[in-house]
XYZ file of C-alpha atoms in Angstrom:
643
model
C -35.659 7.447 -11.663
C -34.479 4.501 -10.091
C -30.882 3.219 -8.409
C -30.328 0.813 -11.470
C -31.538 3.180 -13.962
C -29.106 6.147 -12.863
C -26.423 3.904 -12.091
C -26.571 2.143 -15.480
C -27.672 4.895 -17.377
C -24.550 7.131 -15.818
C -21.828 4.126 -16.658
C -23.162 4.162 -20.258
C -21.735 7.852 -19.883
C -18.473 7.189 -18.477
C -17.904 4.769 -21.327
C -18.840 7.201 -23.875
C -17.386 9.943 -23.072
C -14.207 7.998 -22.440
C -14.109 6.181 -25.979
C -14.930 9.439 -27.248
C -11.992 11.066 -25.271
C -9.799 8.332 -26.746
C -10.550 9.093 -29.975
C -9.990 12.605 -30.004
C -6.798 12.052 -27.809
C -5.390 9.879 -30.739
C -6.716 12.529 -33.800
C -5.282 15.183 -31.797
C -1.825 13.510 -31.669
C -1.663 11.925 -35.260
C -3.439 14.778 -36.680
C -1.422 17.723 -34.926
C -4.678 19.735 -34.578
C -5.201 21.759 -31.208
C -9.001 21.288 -31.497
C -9.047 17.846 -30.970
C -7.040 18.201 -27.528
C -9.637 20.726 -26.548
C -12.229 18.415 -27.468
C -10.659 15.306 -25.522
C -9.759 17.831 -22.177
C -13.516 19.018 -22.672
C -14.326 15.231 -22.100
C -12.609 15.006 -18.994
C -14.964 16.576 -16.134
C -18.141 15.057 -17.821
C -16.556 11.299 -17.775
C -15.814 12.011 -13.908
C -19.225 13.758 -13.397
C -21.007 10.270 -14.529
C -18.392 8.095 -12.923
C -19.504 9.819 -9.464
C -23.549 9.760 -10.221
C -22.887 6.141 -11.016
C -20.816 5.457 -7.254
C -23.601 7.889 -5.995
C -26.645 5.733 -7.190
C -25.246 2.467 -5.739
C -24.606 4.617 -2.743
C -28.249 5.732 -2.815
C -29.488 1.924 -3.822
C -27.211 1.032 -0.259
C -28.810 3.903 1.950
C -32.711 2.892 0.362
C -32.777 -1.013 0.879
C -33.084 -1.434 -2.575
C -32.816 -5.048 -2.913
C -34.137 -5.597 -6.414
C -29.951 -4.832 -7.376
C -28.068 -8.008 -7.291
C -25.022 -6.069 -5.697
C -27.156 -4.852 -2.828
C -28.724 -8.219 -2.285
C -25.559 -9.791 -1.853
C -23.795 -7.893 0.094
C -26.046 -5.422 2.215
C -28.393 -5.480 5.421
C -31.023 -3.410 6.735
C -29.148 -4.577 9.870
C -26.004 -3.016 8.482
C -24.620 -0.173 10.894
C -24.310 3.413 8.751
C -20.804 3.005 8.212
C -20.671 -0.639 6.842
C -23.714 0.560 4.242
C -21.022 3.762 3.698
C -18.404 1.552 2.812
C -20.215 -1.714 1.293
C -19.315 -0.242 -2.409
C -16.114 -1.518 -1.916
C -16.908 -4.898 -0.209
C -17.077 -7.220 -3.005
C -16.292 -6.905 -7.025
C -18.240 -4.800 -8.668
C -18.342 -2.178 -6.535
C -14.912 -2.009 -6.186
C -14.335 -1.615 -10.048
C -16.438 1.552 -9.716
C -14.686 2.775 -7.247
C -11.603 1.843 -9.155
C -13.419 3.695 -12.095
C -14.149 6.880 -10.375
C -10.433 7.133 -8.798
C -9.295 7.043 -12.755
C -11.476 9.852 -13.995
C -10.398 11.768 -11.081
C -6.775 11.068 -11.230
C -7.356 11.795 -15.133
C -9.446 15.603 -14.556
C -5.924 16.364 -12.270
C -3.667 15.095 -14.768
C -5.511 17.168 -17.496
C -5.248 20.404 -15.733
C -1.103 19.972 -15.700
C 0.720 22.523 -18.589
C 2.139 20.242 -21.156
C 3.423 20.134 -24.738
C 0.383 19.310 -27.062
C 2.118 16.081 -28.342
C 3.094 14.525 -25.275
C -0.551 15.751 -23.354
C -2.942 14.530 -26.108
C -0.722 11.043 -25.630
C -0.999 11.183 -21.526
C -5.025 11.678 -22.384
C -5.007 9.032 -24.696
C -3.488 6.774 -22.249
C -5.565 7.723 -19.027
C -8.951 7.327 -21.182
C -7.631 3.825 -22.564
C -7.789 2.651 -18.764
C -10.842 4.605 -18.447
C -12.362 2.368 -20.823
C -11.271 -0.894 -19.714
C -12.775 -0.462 -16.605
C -15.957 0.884 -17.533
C -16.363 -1.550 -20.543
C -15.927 -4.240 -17.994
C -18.409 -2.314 -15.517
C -21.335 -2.393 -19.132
C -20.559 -5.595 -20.112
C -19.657 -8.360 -17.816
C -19.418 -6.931 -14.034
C -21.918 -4.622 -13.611
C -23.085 -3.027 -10.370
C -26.597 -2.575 -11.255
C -28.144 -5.536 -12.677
C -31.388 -6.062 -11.702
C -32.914 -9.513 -9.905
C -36.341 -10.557 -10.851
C -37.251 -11.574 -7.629
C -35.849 -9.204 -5.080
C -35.626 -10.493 -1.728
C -37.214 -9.210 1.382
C -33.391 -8.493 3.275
C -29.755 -9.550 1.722
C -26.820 -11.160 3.827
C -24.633 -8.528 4.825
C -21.126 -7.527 3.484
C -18.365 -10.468 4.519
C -18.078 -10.340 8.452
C -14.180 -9.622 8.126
C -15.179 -6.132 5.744
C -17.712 -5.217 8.955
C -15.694 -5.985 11.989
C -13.006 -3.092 12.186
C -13.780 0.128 11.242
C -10.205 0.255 9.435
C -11.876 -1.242 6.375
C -13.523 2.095 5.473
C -10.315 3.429 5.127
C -7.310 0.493 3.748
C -9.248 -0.107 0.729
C -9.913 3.095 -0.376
C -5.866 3.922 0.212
C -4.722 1.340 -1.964
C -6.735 1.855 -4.464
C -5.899 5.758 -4.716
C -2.234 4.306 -4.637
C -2.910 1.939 -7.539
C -4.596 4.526 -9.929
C -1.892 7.162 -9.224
C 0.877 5.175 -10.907
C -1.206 5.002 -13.919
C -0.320 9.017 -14.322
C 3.554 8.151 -14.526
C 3.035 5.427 -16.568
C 1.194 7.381 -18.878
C 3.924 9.920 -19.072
C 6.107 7.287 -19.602
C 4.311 6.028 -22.739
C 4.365 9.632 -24.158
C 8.146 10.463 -23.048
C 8.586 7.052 -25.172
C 6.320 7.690 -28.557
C 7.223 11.286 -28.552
C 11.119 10.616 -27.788
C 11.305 13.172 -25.309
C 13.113 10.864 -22.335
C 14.104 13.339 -20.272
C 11.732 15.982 -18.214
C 8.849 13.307 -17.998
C 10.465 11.889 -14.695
C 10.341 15.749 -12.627
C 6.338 16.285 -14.086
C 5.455 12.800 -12.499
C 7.976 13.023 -9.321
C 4.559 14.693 -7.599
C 2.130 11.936 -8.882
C 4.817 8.966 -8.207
C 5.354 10.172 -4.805
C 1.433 10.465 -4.165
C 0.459 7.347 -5.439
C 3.357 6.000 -2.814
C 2.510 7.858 -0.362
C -1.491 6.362 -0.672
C 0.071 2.819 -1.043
C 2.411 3.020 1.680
C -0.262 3.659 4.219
C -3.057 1.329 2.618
C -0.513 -1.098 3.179
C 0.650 -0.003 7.133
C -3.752 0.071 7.222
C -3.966 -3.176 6.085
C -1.397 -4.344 8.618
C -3.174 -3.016 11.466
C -6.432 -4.516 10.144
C -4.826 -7.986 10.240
C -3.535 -7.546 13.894
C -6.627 -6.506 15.180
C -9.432 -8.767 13.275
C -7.900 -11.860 12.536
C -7.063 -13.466 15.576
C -3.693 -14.838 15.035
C -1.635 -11.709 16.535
C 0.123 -11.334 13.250
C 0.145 -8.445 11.030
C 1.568 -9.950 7.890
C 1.130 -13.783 6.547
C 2.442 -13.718 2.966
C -0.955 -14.109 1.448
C -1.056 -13.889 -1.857
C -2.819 -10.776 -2.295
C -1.245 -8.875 0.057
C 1.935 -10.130 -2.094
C 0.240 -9.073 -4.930
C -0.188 -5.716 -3.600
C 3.595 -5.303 -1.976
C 5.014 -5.783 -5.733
C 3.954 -2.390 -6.911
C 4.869 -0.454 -3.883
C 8.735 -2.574 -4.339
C 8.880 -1.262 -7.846
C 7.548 2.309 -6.928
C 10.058 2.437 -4.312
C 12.601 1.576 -6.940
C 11.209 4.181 -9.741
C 11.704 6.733 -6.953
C 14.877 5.874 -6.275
C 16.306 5.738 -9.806
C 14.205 8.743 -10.749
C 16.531 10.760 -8.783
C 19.443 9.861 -10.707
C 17.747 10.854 -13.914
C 16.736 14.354 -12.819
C 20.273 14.922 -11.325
C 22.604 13.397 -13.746
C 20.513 12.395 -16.863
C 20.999 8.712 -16.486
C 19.193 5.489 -16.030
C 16.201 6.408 -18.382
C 16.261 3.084 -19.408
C 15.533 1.579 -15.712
C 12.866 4.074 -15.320
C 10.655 3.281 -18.033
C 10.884 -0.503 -16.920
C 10.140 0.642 -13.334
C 7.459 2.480 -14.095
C 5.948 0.476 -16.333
C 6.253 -2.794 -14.020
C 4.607 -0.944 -11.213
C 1.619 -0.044 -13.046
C 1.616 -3.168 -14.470
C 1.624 -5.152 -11.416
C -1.591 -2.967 -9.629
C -3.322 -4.806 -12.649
C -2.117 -8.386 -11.912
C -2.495 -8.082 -8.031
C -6.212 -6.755 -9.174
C -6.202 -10.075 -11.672
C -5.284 -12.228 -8.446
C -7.943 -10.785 -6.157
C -10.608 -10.748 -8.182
C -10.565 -13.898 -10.590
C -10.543 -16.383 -7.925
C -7.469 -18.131 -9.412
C -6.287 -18.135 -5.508
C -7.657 -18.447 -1.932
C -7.428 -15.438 0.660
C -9.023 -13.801 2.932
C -8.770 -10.718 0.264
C -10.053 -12.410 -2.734
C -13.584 -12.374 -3.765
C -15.444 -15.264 -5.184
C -14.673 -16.342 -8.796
C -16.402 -14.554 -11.264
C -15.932 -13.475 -15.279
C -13.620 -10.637 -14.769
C -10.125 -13.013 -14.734
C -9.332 -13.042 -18.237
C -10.167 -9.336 -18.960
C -8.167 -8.430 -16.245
C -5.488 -10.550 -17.228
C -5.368 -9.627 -21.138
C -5.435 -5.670 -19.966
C -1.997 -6.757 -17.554
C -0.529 -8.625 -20.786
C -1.442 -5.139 -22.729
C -0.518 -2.362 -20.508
C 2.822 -4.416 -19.646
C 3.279 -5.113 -23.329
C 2.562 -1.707 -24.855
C 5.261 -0.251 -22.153
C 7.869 -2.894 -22.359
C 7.627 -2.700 -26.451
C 8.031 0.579 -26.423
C 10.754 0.474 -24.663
C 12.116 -2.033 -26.487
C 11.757 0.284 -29.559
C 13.815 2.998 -28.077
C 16.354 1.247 -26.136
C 19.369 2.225 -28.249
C 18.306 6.150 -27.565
C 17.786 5.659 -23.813
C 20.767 3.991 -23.218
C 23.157 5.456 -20.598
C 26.645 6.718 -21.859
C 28.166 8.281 -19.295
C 30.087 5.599 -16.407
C 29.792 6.561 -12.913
C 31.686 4.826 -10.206
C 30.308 2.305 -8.124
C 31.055 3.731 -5.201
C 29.023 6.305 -5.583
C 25.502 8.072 -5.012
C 24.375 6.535 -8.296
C 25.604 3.272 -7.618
C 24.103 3.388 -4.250
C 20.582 4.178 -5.580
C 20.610 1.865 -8.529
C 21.946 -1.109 -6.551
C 19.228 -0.291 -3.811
C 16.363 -0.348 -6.690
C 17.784 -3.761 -7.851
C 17.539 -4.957 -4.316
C 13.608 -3.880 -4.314
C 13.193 -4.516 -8.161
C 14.694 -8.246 -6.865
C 12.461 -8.242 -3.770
C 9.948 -7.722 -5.893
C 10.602 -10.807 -8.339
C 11.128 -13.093 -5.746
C 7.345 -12.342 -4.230
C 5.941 -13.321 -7.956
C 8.048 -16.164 -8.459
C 6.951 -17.206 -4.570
C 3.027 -16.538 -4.848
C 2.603 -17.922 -8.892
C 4.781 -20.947 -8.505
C 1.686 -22.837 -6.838
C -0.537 -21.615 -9.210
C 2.232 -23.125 -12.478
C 2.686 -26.377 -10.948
C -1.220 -26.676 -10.232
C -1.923 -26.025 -13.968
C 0.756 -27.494 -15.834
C 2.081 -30.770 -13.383
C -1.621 -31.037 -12.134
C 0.078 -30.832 -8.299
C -0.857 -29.222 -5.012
C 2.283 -27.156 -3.561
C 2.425 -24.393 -1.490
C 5.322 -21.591 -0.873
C 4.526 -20.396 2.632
C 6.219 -17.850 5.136
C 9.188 -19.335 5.815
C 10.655 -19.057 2.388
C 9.448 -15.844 2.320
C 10.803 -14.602 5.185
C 14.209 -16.023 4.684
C 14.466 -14.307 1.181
C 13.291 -11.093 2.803
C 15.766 -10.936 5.808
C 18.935 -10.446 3.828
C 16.925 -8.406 1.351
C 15.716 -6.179 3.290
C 19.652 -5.795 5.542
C 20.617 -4.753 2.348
C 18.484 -2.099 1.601
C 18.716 -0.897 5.303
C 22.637 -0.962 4.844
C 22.490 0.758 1.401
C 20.117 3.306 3.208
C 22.515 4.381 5.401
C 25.862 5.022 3.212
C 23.835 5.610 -0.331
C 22.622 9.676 0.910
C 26.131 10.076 1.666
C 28.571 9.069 -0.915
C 28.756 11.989 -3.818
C 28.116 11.927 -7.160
C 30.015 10.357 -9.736
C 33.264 9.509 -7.743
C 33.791 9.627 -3.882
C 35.728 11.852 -1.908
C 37.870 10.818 0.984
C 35.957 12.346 3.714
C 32.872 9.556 2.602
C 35.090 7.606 3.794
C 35.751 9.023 7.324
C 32.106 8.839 7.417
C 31.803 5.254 5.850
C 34.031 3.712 8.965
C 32.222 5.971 11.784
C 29.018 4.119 10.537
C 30.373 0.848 10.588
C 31.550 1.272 13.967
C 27.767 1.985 14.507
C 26.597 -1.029 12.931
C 29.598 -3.489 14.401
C 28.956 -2.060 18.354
C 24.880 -1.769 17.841
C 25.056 -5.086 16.707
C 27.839 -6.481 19.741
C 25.407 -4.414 22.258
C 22.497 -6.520 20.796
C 24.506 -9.884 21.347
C 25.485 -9.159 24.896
C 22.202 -8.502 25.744
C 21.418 -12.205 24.804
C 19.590 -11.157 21.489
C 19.456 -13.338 18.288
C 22.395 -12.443 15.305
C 18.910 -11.096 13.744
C 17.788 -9.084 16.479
C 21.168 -7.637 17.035
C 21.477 -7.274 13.285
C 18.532 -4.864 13.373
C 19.642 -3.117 16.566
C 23.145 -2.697 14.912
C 21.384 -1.468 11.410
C 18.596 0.732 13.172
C 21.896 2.368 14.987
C 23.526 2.274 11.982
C 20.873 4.482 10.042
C 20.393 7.038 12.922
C 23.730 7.635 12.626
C 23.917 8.210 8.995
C 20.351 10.565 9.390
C 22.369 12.763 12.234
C 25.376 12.881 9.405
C 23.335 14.429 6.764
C 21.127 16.640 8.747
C 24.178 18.256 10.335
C 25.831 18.333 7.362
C 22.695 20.703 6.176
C 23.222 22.431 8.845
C 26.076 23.616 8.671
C 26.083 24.201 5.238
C 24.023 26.978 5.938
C 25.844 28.318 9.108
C 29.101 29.222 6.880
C 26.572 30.297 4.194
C 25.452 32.518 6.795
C 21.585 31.485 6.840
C 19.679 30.759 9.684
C 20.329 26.808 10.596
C 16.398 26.539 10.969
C 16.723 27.195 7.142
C 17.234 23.261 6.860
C 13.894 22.596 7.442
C 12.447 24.165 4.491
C 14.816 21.873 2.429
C 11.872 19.384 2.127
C 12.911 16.431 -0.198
C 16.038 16.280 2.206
C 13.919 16.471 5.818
C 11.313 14.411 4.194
C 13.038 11.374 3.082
C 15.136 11.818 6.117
C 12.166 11.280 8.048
C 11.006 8.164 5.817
C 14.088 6.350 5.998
C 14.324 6.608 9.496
C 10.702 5.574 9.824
C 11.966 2.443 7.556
C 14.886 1.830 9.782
C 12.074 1.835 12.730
C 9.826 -0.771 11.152
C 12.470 -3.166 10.228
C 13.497 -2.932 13.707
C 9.653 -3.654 14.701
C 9.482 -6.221 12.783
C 13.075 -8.317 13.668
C 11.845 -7.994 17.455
C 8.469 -8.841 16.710
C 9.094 -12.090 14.756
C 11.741 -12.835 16.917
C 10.699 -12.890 20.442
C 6.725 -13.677 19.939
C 4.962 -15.097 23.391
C 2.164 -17.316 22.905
C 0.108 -18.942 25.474
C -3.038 -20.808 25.653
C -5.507 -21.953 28.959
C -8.767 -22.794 29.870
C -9.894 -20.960 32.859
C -12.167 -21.423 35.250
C -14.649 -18.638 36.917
C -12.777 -17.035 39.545
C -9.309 -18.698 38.352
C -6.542 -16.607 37.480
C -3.157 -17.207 35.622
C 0.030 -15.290 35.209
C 1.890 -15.462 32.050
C 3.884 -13.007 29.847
C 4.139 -10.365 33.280
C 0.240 -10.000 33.309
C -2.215 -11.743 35.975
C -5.379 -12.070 34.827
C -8.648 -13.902 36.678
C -11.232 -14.972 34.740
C -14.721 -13.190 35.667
C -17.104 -15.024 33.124
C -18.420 -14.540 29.812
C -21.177 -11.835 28.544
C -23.603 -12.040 25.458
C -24.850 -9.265 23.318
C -27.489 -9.350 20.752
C -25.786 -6.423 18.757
C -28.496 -6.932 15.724
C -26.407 -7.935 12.882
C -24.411 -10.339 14.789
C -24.209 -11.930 18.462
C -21.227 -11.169 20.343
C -19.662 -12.881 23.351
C -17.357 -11.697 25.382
C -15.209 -12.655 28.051
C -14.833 -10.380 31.389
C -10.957 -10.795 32.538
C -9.400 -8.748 35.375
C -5.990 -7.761 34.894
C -4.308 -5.463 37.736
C -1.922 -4.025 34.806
C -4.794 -2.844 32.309
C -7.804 -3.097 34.372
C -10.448 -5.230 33.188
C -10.088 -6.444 29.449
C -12.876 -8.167 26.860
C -11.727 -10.031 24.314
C -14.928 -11.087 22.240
C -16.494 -13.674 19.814
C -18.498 -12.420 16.777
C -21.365 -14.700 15.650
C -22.800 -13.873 12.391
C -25.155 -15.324 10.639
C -23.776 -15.651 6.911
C -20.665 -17.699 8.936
C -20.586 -21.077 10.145
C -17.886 -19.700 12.822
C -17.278 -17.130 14.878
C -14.969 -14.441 14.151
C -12.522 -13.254 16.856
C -12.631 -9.936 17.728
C -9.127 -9.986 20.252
C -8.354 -7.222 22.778
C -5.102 -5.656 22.276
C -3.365 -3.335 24.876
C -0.564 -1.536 22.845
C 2.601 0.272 25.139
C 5.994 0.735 23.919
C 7.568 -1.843 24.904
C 5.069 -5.302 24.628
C 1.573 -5.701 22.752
C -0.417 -7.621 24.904
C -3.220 -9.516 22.281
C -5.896 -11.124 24.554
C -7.797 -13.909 23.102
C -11.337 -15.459 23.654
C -10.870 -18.897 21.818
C -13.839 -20.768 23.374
C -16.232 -20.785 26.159
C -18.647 -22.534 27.888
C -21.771 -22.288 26.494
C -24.124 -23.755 28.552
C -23.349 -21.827 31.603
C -20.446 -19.594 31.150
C -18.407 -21.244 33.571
C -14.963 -21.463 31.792
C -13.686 -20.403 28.700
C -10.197 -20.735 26.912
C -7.992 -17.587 26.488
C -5.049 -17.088 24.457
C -2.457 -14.184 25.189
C 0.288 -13.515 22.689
C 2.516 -10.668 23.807
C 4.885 -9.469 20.757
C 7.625 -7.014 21.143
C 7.670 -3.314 19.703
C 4.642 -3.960 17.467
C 3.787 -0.702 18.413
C 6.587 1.095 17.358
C 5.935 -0.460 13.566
C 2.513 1.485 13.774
C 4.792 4.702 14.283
C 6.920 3.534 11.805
C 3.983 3.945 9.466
C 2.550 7.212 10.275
C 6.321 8.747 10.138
C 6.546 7.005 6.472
C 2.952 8.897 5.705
C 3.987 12.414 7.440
C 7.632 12.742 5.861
C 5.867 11.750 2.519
C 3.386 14.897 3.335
C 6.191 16.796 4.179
C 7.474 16.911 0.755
C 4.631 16.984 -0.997
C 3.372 20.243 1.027
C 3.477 23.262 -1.372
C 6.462 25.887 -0.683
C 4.877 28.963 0.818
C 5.327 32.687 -0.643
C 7.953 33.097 1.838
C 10.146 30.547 1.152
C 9.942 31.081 -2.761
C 11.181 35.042 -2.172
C 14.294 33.452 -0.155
C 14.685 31.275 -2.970
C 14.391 28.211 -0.880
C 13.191 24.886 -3.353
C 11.541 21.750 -2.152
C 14.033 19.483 -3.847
């Protein structure tokens, strides 16, 4: 038994057992017969089983050298550290479809282990196999893992340099990837809820796997952030590239399914905007998966061209289609009835999910308008981060205002204490932001200041308002805690409110300054003195690394490096950054002597609360936790819920 033979051998599996699973999922729906769902949930754990000997074999092809596969050849080493050979399955494209692959069986053998009705479950199945065999038709048939090269070399080239030089790639791609597959669950709720006609509970049975597959996206994407800060060199953690555009959309319309969700399980509206949602979140994993992987556009995300484009592009057209028609077919039975008042908590949260829903259009119209005029007017453009960021800024103020008031305006119709709370907050807002401007601040800086105030505020509102609840209820005020829906997206949307903040100062009030230093010379800039000491080099093996030796009095002595590998025609920075709360100080080697290490050129970019974003994220990622985590024995016998 061989790498290839297991791998190919165990794919063949995944395939069958899905299309077989398909099958039996549809006879067990049109057929009303109980065996046939037994039959398809039989075919669940076996299709995983060969989806993970098939990730497994390429993992043992990685581990044993075995350069006769194509995959390995391409993208492995012997010089390869453990970890990079760990990870390498998800360095280039066919790897990452098995990966992909295995994520679906899993998130399918979870989904199949939930109680449901047998017409709406043998539909769910029918769905979650369908994807199953896209992606392992495409894995047989036209990007395989483990084809075979008739002449295997003696050593490949190593994975990309910028997949081996941060350790943070063993972890963002794997995140987003377990965010992406998750929404496939909802969405195949959805497309039950919508041939079965049953609109209503589907929304509560997928509030755990929506929130999951958020949760996973939201920190792939703060990962991927922190993996552009520190490898790139440019001291940014966000540059509007297409694919990380491409991956944004689906976490925008997530955000808004959430959001609208919640009016559905409280008041029985907005069905309508949740199948949409729902469906255009799913629907967009499989485009941003379209963009990064059929070379249609340069990034430092996207693989090289190969076959899979149009397959992924005709499964986008289908899964979007198939949702969107449906819905089309039931829209007179999903429509919403009942008016609420606009000044409410409904209005709040459907207005909010048209500001992310609008976000969200705004990012495809931005990244595909290139891409249109190239094909059709045969023209180079480009839509770059300034247009982005000046749709985004009053975007985004408008969700962070919304966030603030929309928790605590009531249902249907507001009262007139919301309105005693309603001015206190915009006293908030108006003096955070007049404090900002007589500090000297931007309007945009003092903006955020005003709305980061502003949103505090509103979070101390509703978590005394718990509170207190419970003291003239008599129950112990710690009681509030267990509340974990409430706590939880308390502690999200003030971990929101942080990262806009972050990111306002951060854009704003960016240092960045360049010399060429001589040994011995030093130079003050940005409140650090540094004195260059000369430059080191290390043969690490897979790559030669030079560093440069600076002595700072503030952080001691600092090494920003140069990465030389050998599959690159440049070097690839590898900057020092010293993170506190109030500056990030981003030290640069740019260039150096090379003949005697005499001088080099250093760049130091000092950015505002950067660091603060990063806590941002991990608040976002523990509140999420926090609601997921299941209610313990003792809080069930006090009848305590975690909505």
């Amino acid at each position: 038994m061989t790498p290839a033979l297991l791998g190919n051998l165990s794919v063949s599996l995944a395939l069958a057992f899905s299309l077989l699973g398909l099958a039996l999922a549809l006879l067990a729906y049109l057929q009303g017969d109980g065996r046939f769902l037994r039959g398809a949930r039989a075919l669940v754990l076996p299709a995983f089983l060969a989806a993970l000997a098939a990730f497994l074999a390429l993992e043992w092809a990685l581990l044993a050298h075995d350069f006769s596969l194509a995959y390995v050849a391409r993208n492995h080493s012997t010089k390869d550290p453990l970890w990079v050979t760990l990870v390498t399955p998800w360095a280039a494209l066919e790897g990452s479809i098995l990966l992909w692959g295995l994520l679906q069986t899993l998130y399918t053998l979870l989904a199949s282990r939930k109680p449901l009705d047998p017409w709406r479950a043998s539909l769910v199945l029918a769905v979650l196999y369908g994807i199953q065999v896209f992606f392992f038709g495409v894995m047989a048939t036209i990007a395989s893992p483990f084809q075979t090269l008739p002449n295997p070399p003696q050593d490949g080239v190593g994975p990309n340099p910028l997949l081996q030089n941060h350790w943070m790639m063993a972890v963002h791609p794997v995140l987003m990837y377990l965010g992406f597959v998750g929404l496939s669950v909802p969405y195949a709720y959805a497309v039950a809820a919508m041939v079965a006609r049953r609109y209503q509970t589907w929304v509560e049975e997928t509030r755990w796997w929506t929130l999951i597959a958020w949760g996973f996206l939201t920190a792939g994407k703060v990962a991927g952030m922190w993996w552009s800060y520190e490898v790139l060199g440019w001291g940014g953690y966000w540059a509007w590239d297409p694919v990380e555009n491409a991956s944004f959309v689906p976490w925008l319309l997530a955000t808004a399914f959430l959001h609208t969700a919640l009016v559905q399980q409280t008041r029985g509206a907005f069905k309508a905007w949740n199948f949409a949602f729902v469906t255009l979140a799913f629907a967009a994993t499989v485009l941003g998966t379209f963009l990064t992987r059929s070379g249609v556009i340069q990034s430092v995300h996207a693989f090289a061209e190969g076959p899979v484009g149009p397959a992924f592009l005709g499964f986008f057209l289908l899964a979007t289609g198939l949702g969107l028609g449906l819905l089309s077919r039931v829209s007179r039975e999903v429509r919403d009835t009942a008016l609420f008042h606009p000044f409410s908590r409904e209005g709040a949260l459907l207005l909010g999910a048209f500001f992310f829903a609008g976000w969200a259009l705004v990012v495809v119209l931005g990244t595909f308008y290139p891409l249109l005029v190239e094909a059709f007017a045969k023209a180079k453009v480009s839509v770059g981060a300034p247009f982005f960021n000046q749709v985004s800024a009053p975007l985004g103020a408008g969700i962070l205002l919304l966030m603030g008031v929309g928790p605590l305006l009531p249902w249907r119709r507001p009262r007139k204490e919301v309105f005693r709370n309603l001015y206190l907050l915009l006293s908030v807002l108006a003096l955070g932001t007049l404090l900002g401007l007589l500090r000297g601040y931007t309007l945009g800086a003092s903006l955020a200041v005003g709305l980061f105030l502003y949103n505090a505020a509103a979070i101390y509102l509703l978590a005394r308002e718990g509170v207190l609840a419970r003291v003239r209820a008599g129950l112990s005020p710690w009681g509030f805690l267990a509340n974990r829906r409430r706590v939880g997206s308390l502690v999200v949307h003030f971990a929101v409110a942080l990262m806009g903040l972050g990111i306002a100062f951060s854009q704003t009030y960016r240092l960045e300054s360049e010399k060429t230093l001589y040994r011995g010379e030093a130079w003050e800039v940005g409140g650090v003195r540094l004195t260059f000491q000369g430059v080191r080099a290390l043969d690490e093996g897979r790559r030669f690394a030079v560093e440069a030796l600076l002595g700072t009095g503030r952080f001691g002595e600092v090494r920003p490096r140069l990465h030389f590998y050998p599959q690159m025609n440049s070097p690839l920075p590898a900057p020092k950054v010293i993170y506190t709360p109030g500056n990030d100080y981003y030290f640069l080697l740019m260039d150096f002597d090379r003949e005697k290490g005499e001088w080099a050129s250093i760049r130091l970019i000092v950015t505002p609360l950067v660091f603060w974003m990063w806590v941002a994220g991990a608040l976002m990622a523990l509140g999420t936790l926090y609601i997921l985590w299941p209610v313990g024995r003792a809080e069930e016998a006090r009848g305590v819920s975690p909505a």
